[in-house]
Short mmCIF file of C-alpha atoms and ligand atoms in Angstrom, two decimals:
data_model
loop_
_atom_site.label_atom_id
_atom_site.label_comp_id
_atom_site.label_asym_id
_atom_site.label_seq_id
_atom_site.Cartn_x
_atom_site.Cartn_y
_atom_site.Cartn_z
CA UNK A 116 27.85 3.33 -8.48
CA UNK A 117 27.38 4.02 -4.75
CA UNK A 118 23.96 3.39 -3.21
CA UNK A 119 22.12 6.38 -1.74
CA UNK A 120 19.74 6.21 1.21
CA UNK A 121 16.09 6.85 0.29
CA UNK A 122 13.45 8.03 2.81
CA UNK A 123 12.52 5.51 5.51
CA UNK A 124 9.03 4.36 6.58
CA UNK A 125 7.71 1.94 9.19
CA UNK A 126 5.06 -0.72 8.44
CA UNK A 127 3.34 -2.50 11.33
CA UNK A 128 1.24 -5.59 10.60
CA UNK A 129 -1.75 -6.43 12.81
CA UNK A 130 -2.97 -9.78 11.47
CA UNK A 131 -6.45 -10.46 12.86
CA UNK A 132 -9.93 -9.88 11.41
CA UNK A 133 -13.43 -10.65 12.67
CA UNK A 134 -13.86 -13.00 9.70
CA UNK A 135 -11.79 -13.90 6.66
CA UNK A 136 -13.16 -12.41 3.44
CA UNK A 137 -13.39 -14.93 0.56
CA UNK A 138 -11.32 -12.80 -1.88
CA UNK A 139 -8.51 -11.85 0.52
CA UNK A 140 -4.98 -13.26 0.38
CA UNK A 141 -3.45 -10.89 2.91
CA UNK A 142 -1.80 -12.39 5.97
CA UNK A 143 -5.02 -12.05 7.94
CA UNK A 144 -6.65 -14.57 10.25
CA UNK A 145 -10.15 -14.81 11.68
CA UNK A 146 -9.86 -14.11 15.38
CA UNK A 147 -10.92 -16.96 17.61
CA UNK A 148 -11.00 -16.17 21.31
CA UNK A 149 -9.62 -12.99 22.85
CA UNK A 150 -7.30 -10.62 21.02
CA UNK A 151 -3.83 -11.04 22.60
CA UNK A 152 -3.42 -7.29 22.40
CA UNK A 153 -0.84 -6.60 25.08
CA UNK A 154 1.33 -9.58 24.18
CA UNK A 155 1.27 -8.52 20.52
CA UNK A 156 2.29 -4.93 21.36
CA UNK A 157 5.21 -6.21 23.42
CA UNK A 158 6.25 -8.57 20.64
CA UNK A 159 6.20 -5.65 18.16
CA UNK A 160 8.63 -3.73 20.34
CA UNK A 161 10.98 -6.72 20.61
CA UNK A 162 10.74 -7.11 16.84
CA UNK A 163 11.58 -3.44 16.17
CA UNK A 164 14.68 -3.61 18.38
CA UNK A 165 16.36 -6.07 16.04
CA UNK A 166 16.27 -3.74 13.02
CA UNK A 167 17.33 -0.57 14.86
CA UNK A 168 21.11 -0.83 14.37
CA UNK A 169 20.53 -0.97 10.61
CA UNK A 170 18.78 2.41 10.55
CA UNK A 171 20.60 4.36 13.28
CA UNK A 172 20.19 8.11 12.89
CA UNK A 173 17.69 7.89 10.03
CA UNK A 174 14.37 9.72 10.22
CA UNK A 175 11.10 7.82 9.79
CA UNK A 176 8.73 9.84 7.61
CA UNK A 177 5.63 7.66 7.75
CA UNK A 178 4.09 4.88 9.80
CA UNK A 179 1.36 2.53 8.53
CA UNK A 180 -0.73 0.14 10.63
CA UNK A 181 -1.98 -2.45 8.13
CA UNK A 182 -3.72 -5.75 8.36
CA UNK A 183 -5.74 -7.64 8.95
CA UNK A 184 -7.94 -5.20 10.77
CA UNK A 185 -5.87 -2.81 12.90
CA UNK A 186 -9.08 -1.23 14.22
CA UNK A 187 -9.63 -4.42 16.27
CA UNK A 188 -6.85 -3.04 18.47
CA UNK A 189 -7.76 -0.45 21.10
CA UNK A 190 -6.54 3.13 20.81
CA UNK A 191 -4.49 2.47 23.94
CA UNK A 192 -2.58 -0.33 22.19
CA UNK A 193 -2.07 1.72 19.01
CA UNK A 194 -0.82 4.61 21.17
CA UNK A 195 1.63 2.30 22.95
CA UNK A 196 3.06 1.21 19.61
CA UNK A 197 3.39 4.81 18.35
CA UNK A 198 5.04 5.90 21.61
CA UNK A 199 7.27 2.84 21.63
CA UNK A 200 8.34 3.46 18.05
CA UNK A 201 9.07 7.14 18.65
CA UNK A 202 11.12 6.28 21.74
CA UNK A 203 13.28 3.97 19.60
CA UNK A 204 13.35 5.78 16.26
CA UNK A 205 13.61 9.38 15.09
CA UNK A 206 10.02 10.00 13.99
CA UNK A 207 9.61 13.16 11.85
CA UNK A 208 7.44 15.68 13.72
CA UNK A 209 4.98 15.79 10.82
CA UNK A 210 5.13 12.05 10.08
CA UNK A 211 2.06 10.61 8.32
CA UNK A 212 0.62 7.94 10.63
CA UNK A 213 -2.07 5.87 8.89
CA UNK A 214 -4.26 3.16 10.36
CA UNK A 215 -6.48 0.83 8.35
CA UNK A 216 -9.97 0.48 9.74
CA UNK A 217 -12.93 -1.71 8.93
CA UNK A 218 -16.39 -0.06 9.03
CA UNK A 219 -17.68 -3.04 11.03
CA UNK A 220 -15.28 -2.55 13.93
CA UNK A 221 -15.36 1.15 14.69
CA UNK A 222 -17.71 3.56 16.29
CA UNK A 223 -17.54 7.26 16.97
CA UNK A 224 -15.55 7.41 20.22
CA UNK A 225 -12.92 5.05 18.94
CA UNK A 226 -11.89 7.38 16.08
CA UNK A 227 -11.38 10.24 18.53
CA UNK A 228 -9.23 8.00 20.69
CA UNK A 229 -7.12 6.86 17.72
CA UNK A 230 -6.52 10.50 16.83
CA UNK A 231 -5.54 11.31 20.41
CA UNK A 232 -3.15 8.34 20.28
CA UNK A 233 -1.30 9.93 17.34
CA UNK A 234 -2.94 8.46 14.23
CA UNK A 235 -3.42 11.27 11.69
CA UNK A 236 -4.74 9.37 8.66
CA UNK A 237 -7.39 6.64 8.38
CA UNK A 238 -7.76 4.20 5.50
CA UNK A 239 -11.28 2.76 5.63
CA UNK A 240 -12.17 -0.52 3.92
CA UNK A 241 -15.57 0.44 2.47
CA UNK A 242 -15.29 -1.81 -0.67
CA UNK A 243 -18.84 -0.96 -1.85
CA UNK A 244 -21.98 0.64 -0.44
CA UNK A 245 -24.20 -2.06 -2.00
CA UNK A 246 -25.59 -4.41 0.68
CA UNK A 247 -25.96 -7.39 -1.67
CA UNK A 248 -22.39 -7.01 -2.88
CA UNK A 249 -21.11 -6.60 0.67
CA UNK A 250 -22.75 -9.93 1.53
CA UNK A 251 -21.20 -11.61 -1.52
CA UNK A 252 -17.83 -10.23 -0.44
CA UNK A 253 -18.34 -11.71 3.02
CA UNK A 254 -18.03 -8.33 4.69
CA UNK A 255 -19.23 -7.79 8.25
CA UNK A 256 -20.69 -4.32 7.52
CA UNK A 257 -23.51 -2.93 5.40
CA UNK A 258 -23.72 0.25 3.33
CA UNK A 259 -25.33 2.23 6.13
CA UNK A 260 -22.56 1.28 8.54
CA UNK A 261 -19.96 2.31 5.95
CA UNK A 262 -21.55 5.76 5.67
CA UNK A 263 -21.78 6.04 9.45
CA UNK A 264 -18.10 5.11 9.90
CA UNK A 265 -17.02 7.75 7.35
CA UNK A 266 -19.17 10.37 9.12
CA UNK A 267 -17.66 9.34 12.46
CA UNK A 268 -14.06 9.65 11.33
CA UNK A 269 -14.75 13.08 9.79
CA UNK A 270 -16.49 14.18 13.03
CA UNK A 271 -13.51 12.97 15.01
CA UNK A 272 -11.38 15.50 13.09
CA UNK A 273 -9.61 13.30 10.54
CA UNK A 274 -9.15 15.62 7.57
CA UNK A 275 -6.78 13.15 5.92
CA UNK A 276 -8.39 9.83 5.03
CA UNK A 277 -8.70 7.22 2.32
CA UNK A 278 -11.68 5.14 1.24
CA UNK A 279 -10.95 1.69 -0.23
CA UNK A 280 -13.40 0.75 -2.97
CA UNK A 281 -13.32 -2.44 -5.01
CA UNK A 282 -14.84 -2.68 -8.48
CA UNK A 283 -15.48 -5.36 -11.14
CA UNK A 284 -17.41 -7.18 -8.42
CA UNK A 285 -19.45 -10.32 -9.21
CA UNK A 286 -22.33 -9.36 -11.52
CA UNK A 287 -21.59 -5.63 -11.15
CA UNK A 288 -22.74 -3.24 -13.89
CA UNK A 289 -20.98 -0.03 -14.96
CA UNK A 290 -23.78 2.00 -13.34
CA UNK A 291 -23.37 0.18 -10.03
CA UNK A 292 -19.61 0.78 -10.00
CA UNK A 293 -20.25 4.46 -10.74
CA UNK A 294 -22.82 4.64 -7.94
CA UNK A 295 -20.17 3.46 -5.47
CA UNK A 296 -17.78 6.17 -6.66
CA UNK A 297 -20.57 8.75 -6.39
CA UNK A 298 -21.46 7.67 -2.86
CA UNK A 299 -17.82 7.86 -1.83
CA UNK A 300 -17.44 11.32 -3.41
CA UNK A 301 -20.38 12.59 -1.34
CA UNK A 302 -18.01 12.46 1.66
CA UNK A 303 -15.35 14.52 -0.15
CA UNK A 304 -12.51 12.06 0.63
CA UNK A 305 -8.96 13.40 0.11
CA UNK A 306 -7.95 9.97 -1.24
CA UNK A 307 -9.71 7.02 -2.91
CA UNK A 308 -8.13 3.61 -3.55
CA UNK A 309 -10.06 2.04 -6.41
CA UNK A 310 -9.07 -1.63 -6.67
CA UNK A 311 -10.21 -3.99 -9.40
CA UNK A 312 -11.25 -7.22 -7.67
CA UNK A 313 -8.71 -9.92 -8.48
CA UNK A 314 -9.07 -13.65 -7.84
CA UNK A 315 -6.05 -14.51 -5.73
CA UNK A 316 -4.69 -18.05 -5.43
CA UNK A 317 -5.55 -19.89 -2.21
CA UNK A 318 -8.70 -17.92 -1.51
CA UNK A 319 -12.31 -19.10 -1.38
CA UNK A 320 -13.05 -17.09 -4.54
CA UNK A 321 -10.21 -18.84 -6.39
CA UNK A 322 -11.58 -22.24 -5.41
CA UNK A 323 -15.19 -21.32 -6.27
CA UNK A 324 -14.92 -18.38 -8.66
CA UNK A 325 -17.91 -16.05 -8.82
CA UNK A 326 -18.96 -14.72 -12.22
CA UNK A 327 -17.06 -11.52 -12.82
CA UNK A 328 -17.95 -8.83 -15.38
CA UNK A 329 -16.64 -9.51 -18.90
CA UNK A 330 -13.61 -7.71 -20.28
CA UNK A 331 -15.62 -5.09 -22.15
CA UNK A 332 -17.59 -4.17 -19.03
CA UNK A 333 -14.35 -4.00 -17.03
CA UNK A 334 -12.84 -1.49 -19.50
CA UNK A 335 -16.05 0.53 -19.53
CA UNK A 336 -16.12 0.61 -15.70
CA UNK A 337 -12.53 1.70 -15.49
CA UNK A 338 -13.12 4.50 -18.01
CA UNK A 339 -16.37 5.69 -16.48
CA UNK A 340 -15.10 5.70 -12.87
CA UNK A 341 -11.77 7.24 -13.89
CA UNK A 342 -13.47 10.00 -15.86
CA UNK A 343 -15.70 10.82 -12.91
CA UNK A 344 -12.82 10.94 -10.41
CA UNK A 345 -10.69 13.07 -12.77
CA UNK A 346 -13.58 15.43 -13.46
CA UNK A 347 -13.83 16.34 -9.77
CA UNK A 348 -10.09 16.93 -9.33
CA UNK A 349 -8.59 13.61 -8.28
CA UNK A 350 -5.22 12.62 -9.73
CA UNK A 351 -4.62 9.00 -10.67
CA UNK A 352 -1.07 9.13 -9.30
CA UNK A 353 -0.76 5.35 -8.99
CA UNK A 354 -2.53 2.60 -10.92
CA UNK A 355 -5.29 2.18 -8.26
CA UNK A 356 -4.81 5.35 -6.20
CA UNK A 357 -6.61 8.65 -6.65
CA UNK A 358 -5.86 11.74 -4.59
CA UNK A 359 -6.71 15.39 -4.43
CA UNK A 360 -3.63 17.57 -4.97
CA UNK A 361 -1.14 17.14 -2.09
CA UNK A 362 -3.06 14.21 -0.60
CA UNK A 363 -1.21 11.26 -2.12
CA UNK A 364 -0.35 8.68 0.54
CA UNK A 365 3.21 9.53 1.56
CA UNK A 366 3.72 6.04 2.94
CA UNK A 367 2.63 4.24 -0.21
CA UNK A 368 4.49 6.73 -2.41
CA UNK A 369 7.65 5.78 -0.56
CA UNK A 370 7.12 2.10 -1.47
CA UNK A 371 6.47 2.90 -5.10
CA UNK A 372 9.47 5.25 -5.31
CA UNK A 373 11.58 2.33 -4.05
CA UNK A 374 12.11 3.89 -0.63
CA UNK A 375 13.14 1.94 2.47
CA UNK A 376 10.81 0.55 5.10
CA UNK A 377 11.04 -1.44 8.26
CA UNK A 378 8.34 -4.12 8.37
CA UNK A 379 7.42 -5.46 11.79
CA UNK A 380 4.71 -7.84 12.99
CA UNK A 381 3.60 -11.26 11.72
CA UNK A 382 4.46 -11.77 8.04
CA UNK A 383 5.66 -8.18 7.49
CA UNK A 384 8.25 -7.44 4.78
CA UNK A 385 10.94 -4.80 4.97
CA UNK A 386 13.54 -3.23 2.66
CA UNK A 387 16.65 -1.54 3.99
CA UNK A 388 19.46 0.01 1.93
CA UNK A 389 22.93 -0.67 3.36
CA UNK A 390 25.40 1.57 1.44
CA UNK A 391 28.40 0.38 3.45
CA UNK A 392 27.73 -3.19 2.33
CA UNK A 393 26.71 -2.08 -1.18
CA UNK A 394 23.50 -4.03 -0.65
CA UNK A 395 19.75 -3.79 -0.34
CA UNK A 396 18.35 -6.06 2.34
CA UNK A 397 14.91 -7.71 2.12
CA UNK A 398 13.42 -8.98 5.35
CA UNK A 399 10.31 -11.05 6.05
CA UNK A 400 8.87 -12.06 9.43
CA UNK A 401 7.29 -15.42 10.28
CA UNK A 402 3.69 -15.44 9.10
CA UNK A 403 1.60 -17.26 11.68
CA UNK A 404 0.75 -14.72 14.38
CA UNK A 405 1.29 -16.97 17.39
CA UNK A 406 4.52 -18.46 16.02
CA UNK A 407 5.86 -14.98 15.29
CA UNK A 408 4.88 -13.78 18.77
CA UNK A 409 6.53 -16.75 20.47
CA UNK A 410 9.64 -16.29 18.33
CA UNK A 411 10.17 -12.70 19.52
CA UNK A 412 11.22 -14.31 22.84
CA UNK A 413 14.51 -15.51 21.37
CA UNK A 414 14.80 -13.35 18.22
CA UNK A 415 13.96 -16.26 15.90
CA UNK A 416 11.08 -14.44 14.17
CA UNK A 417 12.82 -13.75 10.86
CA UNK A 418 11.63 -16.02 8.06
CA UNK A 419 13.86 -14.55 5.39
CA UNK A 420 16.69 -12.04 5.20
CA UNK A 421 18.51 -11.65 1.89
CA UNK A 422 20.65 -9.24 -0.07
CA UNK A 423 18.67 -8.62 -3.24
CA UNK A 424 20.59 -9.73 -6.34
CA UNK A 425 21.52 -6.84 -8.67
CA UNK A 426 19.38 -8.01 -11.60
CA UNK A 427 16.41 -8.41 -9.27
CA UNK A 428 16.97 -4.89 -7.92
CA UNK A 429 16.56 -3.46 -11.41
CA UNK A 430 13.32 -5.43 -11.87
CA UNK A 431 11.95 -4.50 -8.44
CA UNK A 432 12.70 -0.83 -9.04
CA UNK A 433 10.75 -0.88 -12.31
CA UNK A 434 7.96 -3.02 -10.81
CA UNK A 435 7.33 -0.29 -8.26
CA UNK A 436 8.10 2.86 -10.24
CA UNK A 437 6.00 1.95 -13.27
CA UNK A 438 2.91 1.90 -11.04
CA UNK A 439 3.26 5.67 -10.68
CA UNK A 440 2.21 8.22 -13.29
CA UNK A 441 5.10 10.57 -12.41
CA UNK A 442 8.29 10.52 -14.52
CA UNK A 443 10.95 8.00 -13.51
CA UNK A 444 14.26 9.81 -12.93
CA UNK A 445 17.18 7.96 -14.51
CA UNK A 446 19.46 9.39 -11.79
CA UNK A 447 17.09 7.98 -9.14
CA UNK A 448 17.39 4.50 -10.63
CA UNK A 449 21.19 4.66 -10.33
CA UNK A 450 21.09 6.10 -6.80
CA UNK A 451 18.71 3.47 -5.38
CA UNK A 452 19.94 0.38 -7.20
CA UNK A 453 23.65 1.20 -7.63
CA UNK A 454 23.28 0.23 -11.31
CA UNK A 455 23.68 2.10 -14.56
CA UNK A 456 20.58 2.52 -16.73
CA UNK A 457 22.11 -0.04 -19.12
CA UNK A 458 21.15 -2.69 -16.56
CA UNK A 459 17.56 -2.22 -17.76
CA UNK A 460 18.39 -3.47 -21.26
CA UNK A 461 17.08 -5.18 -23.31
CA UNK A 462 13.74 -4.49 -21.56
CA UNK A 463 14.03 -0.72 -21.75
CA UNK A 464 14.65 -0.70 -25.51
CA UNK A 465 11.68 -3.02 -26.06
CA UNK A 466 9.43 -0.93 -23.81
CA UNK A 467 10.29 2.19 -25.83
CA UNK A 468 9.87 0.39 -29.16
CA UNK A 469 6.42 -0.84 -28.21
CA UNK A 470 5.31 2.57 -26.96
CA UNK A 471 4.98 1.58 -23.30
CA UNK A 472 7.70 4.00 -22.11
CA UNK A 473 9.23 7.14 -23.55
CA UNK A 474 12.62 8.61 -22.86
CA UNK A 475 12.61 12.30 -21.97
CA UNK A 476 15.97 13.98 -22.39
CA UNK A 477 17.30 16.49 -19.85
CA UNK A 478 15.15 19.56 -19.46
CA UNK A 479 18.25 21.74 -19.57
CA UNK A 480 17.98 25.40 -18.55
CA UNK A 481 20.43 27.63 -16.70
CA UNK A 482 21.00 25.40 -13.66
CA UNK A 483 19.99 21.84 -14.50
CA UNK A 484 19.94 19.54 -11.48
CA UNK A 485 21.73 16.20 -11.55
CA UNK A 486 18.36 14.51 -11.91
CA UNK A 487 17.53 16.63 -14.95
CA UNK A 488 20.94 15.97 -16.46
CA UNK A 489 20.24 12.25 -16.70
CA UNK A 490 16.70 12.63 -18.02
CA UNK A 491 13.56 10.65 -17.32
CA UNK A 492 11.49 7.68 -18.39
CA UNK A 493 7.83 8.42 -18.93
CA UNK A 494 5.13 5.75 -18.70
CA UNK A 495 2.81 6.29 -21.65
CA UNK A 496 -0.97 5.88 -21.52
CA UNK A 497 -0.47 2.56 -23.29
CA UNK A 498 2.10 1.62 -20.63
CA UNK A 499 -0.49 2.24 -17.91
CA UNK A 500 -3.06 0.19 -19.80
CA UNK A 501 -0.69 -2.75 -20.31
CA UNK A 502 1.19 -2.41 -17.04
CA UNK A 503 1.76 -6.15 -16.55
CA UNK A 504 3.34 -6.45 -20.00
CA UNK A 505 5.52 -3.42 -19.32
CA UNK A 506 6.73 -4.79 -15.98
CA UNK A 507 7.38 -8.26 -17.42
CA UNK A 508 9.93 -6.74 -19.84
CA UNK A 509 12.26 -6.15 -16.90
CA UNK A 510 12.10 -9.67 -15.45
CA UNK A 511 15.63 -10.95 -14.81
CA UNK A 512 17.07 -13.69 -17.01
C1 SAM B 1182 -5.72 -5.04 4.32
S1 SAM B 1182 -7.16 -4.56 3.51
C2 SAM B 1182 -7.81 -3.09 4.35
C3 SAM B 1182 -8.35 -3.03 5.76
C4 SAM B 1182 -9.38 -3.98 6.26
N1 SAM B 1182 -8.79 -5.26 6.41
C5 SAM B 1182 -10.60 -4.07 5.40
O1 SAM B 1182 -10.61 -4.94 4.53
O2 SAM B 1182 -11.52 -3.31 5.63
C6 SAM B 1182 -6.60 -3.70 2.10
C7 SAM B 1182 -7.54 -3.48 0.94
O3 SAM B 1182 -7.15 -4.29 -0.15
C8 SAM B 1182 -8.25 -4.48 -1.01
N2 SAM B 1182 -8.26 -5.89 -1.43
C9 SAM B 1182 -8.09 -6.98 -0.67
N3 SAM B 1182 -8.15 -8.11 -1.42
C10 SAM B 1182 -8.38 -7.73 -2.70
C11 SAM B 1182 -8.55 -8.42 -3.95
N4 SAM B 1182 -8.52 -9.75 -4.03
N5 SAM B 1182 -8.75 -7.67 -5.06
C12 SAM B 1182 -8.78 -6.33 -5.00
N6 SAM B 1182 -8.64 -5.62 -3.86
C13 SAM B 1182 -8.43 -6.30 -2.71
C14 SAM B 1182 -9.50 -4.09 -0.25
O4 SAM B 1182 -10.01 -2.91 -0.79
C15 SAM B 1182 -8.98 -3.84 1.16
O5 SAM B 1182 -9.64 -2.79 1.80
S1 SF4 B 1183 -11.21 -7.55 6.61
FE1 SF4 B 1183 -9.57 -6.88 5.15
S2 SF4 B 1183 -7.69 -8.00 5.73
FE2 SF4 B 1183 -9.44 -8.96 6.79
S3 SF4 B 1183 -9.97 -10.66 5.52
FE3 SF4 B 1183 -11.26 -8.95 4.88
S4 SF4 B 1183 -10.11 -7.84 3.25
FE4 SF4 B 1183 -8.70 -9.28 4.26
#
């Protein structure tokens, strides 16, 4: 089955933070000394050049500055990257351009400058409005600063923004988790990412685990917060993502729909479909910021570049797609993996038997589309609840 090109996005990793949070396993590093801003921007451009021949003529629909703390970079530097990327790539005129920001590193004028530089969506790492919890989480901001940063980005004219909240925090009660949701809702955010705190290997929290809420409290929190967000019109379109209608993150949706993305900057991953080679390429950059920067001098910054094995493609497709609440088109699976739906067996049969997925037959009608013809897989409520079990059914081998 021939591979089809999905939409293309661009991810840009900016790896520094003021301090490393004890729960965080992202490729982020506490900044010591001056930010090597200009050198990093130049390295990003050298990095991007290498991938260009693989995506000639394709349009980039979204750009995401992630971190680390991208808001440590000046608006001038962010603008240089956006301009540099649009000089080298075909950027859609209405492309979604998101930048992650930390409430401890932004003030009013900066948001205006980011907007002028071309950023049109902000993702703000609030986590919680509770000062005690913020201290436990090692954050550099307090609840008042979080509120002020949200006010500032709204004042600066950002009508598209996301607030990151974490829940199931050490010692947190259901009421406290709900209070955070309520405080976030007071700002009428178009999008809320509501992440359950997880203890990640190789973090301070993994080495010295705090006491987390018990399982029963976790379920109750999830229900209570979910009910509240649904009641005021947010759709839980992805396991941790809630959006008002038409405000889902286009960039993240493209990941979860198994789209393509260029990943540039220290430690960034990319995925590029190459129909002529009947392959999907995975790329990963060197992780340590200064090693990656130095390596852009002689194009030795790639840590890994592999054609994804067919059985892994099937797994990766399901790993991403099952995060979404929308139906999974059988035709889409074939188009983006080059495989027939049979490649999902025996996992698919087991998922249906155990009520984690359902098969929806073609809708039919006068002019059924190809997608309709092949039908859909629907993640059930149980499938959402036991997502890890569902995904594990598609593990290769
Ligand atoms: C790269 S950070 C966002 C921007 C910025 N660095 C910040 O933290 O404000 C992405 C988000 O992932 C979430 N996150 C990070 N580590 C997590 C963990 N161990 N469990 C749950 N969520 C986590 C946080 O909500 C964080 O805002
Ligand atoms: S500020 Fe964000 S990226 Fe940086 S260490 Fe904390 S959670 Fe991780």
